[in-house]
Phi, psi and omega in degrees: 000320182297317179297320179296319178297320178295320179297315180296317178299316178298316181300316180295314180296319182293317179295322178295320179296321178295318185284334186292108173075003182277130181271146177283130181207179174237172178298157174297176180302150179306143180155182179257133183229147167278148180195198180221146171245125177245136181230128177234126179255125181060227181267002181292151176295155181292144173252120186242149176204163181294147179216152171262128184243121175256113175270114184266346181174179182298338185236011182223126178223148169240132179243119186244132168230111184055240182257017173257134179230124173267114176268115184249125177238110185276126174259197183295318181226358180229155174249136175269115184251126174233122179260123182245142170241100188065238180261004183256129175282126181247350176197161176194139179196164171254145182211148171292147181222164175203141173272140171228094187065239180259019178248126176262119179253135173212159187235131168265096186297323182297321181262002181055047185236130178254131178246140174229119177257109181262116184263123180290173181272000000 
């Protein structure tokens, strides 16, 4: 029961953090951008690193770090995330998302992980 309460508490806090002050927007124009991917698990500080971001359309992005690619497909309120290592899918989940300027934030509630894709200019 205690673990379930912590999960629910994290989900509520994380969703509130996404909604607080985030403006509704779409991805930048299609093209290749330099950017950053930041990942924070639980209450730990985010770990960020450079990423190549391919904007394929207003609702489709690929985020690449070395040979890992996060394929992001934005729906009305959720993002469909598929993590690929070469030709092998190694993870997949749906997550709530929100744009904050040129940063796409989304949460994997099951793993208590917050992702921020910062798209350069």
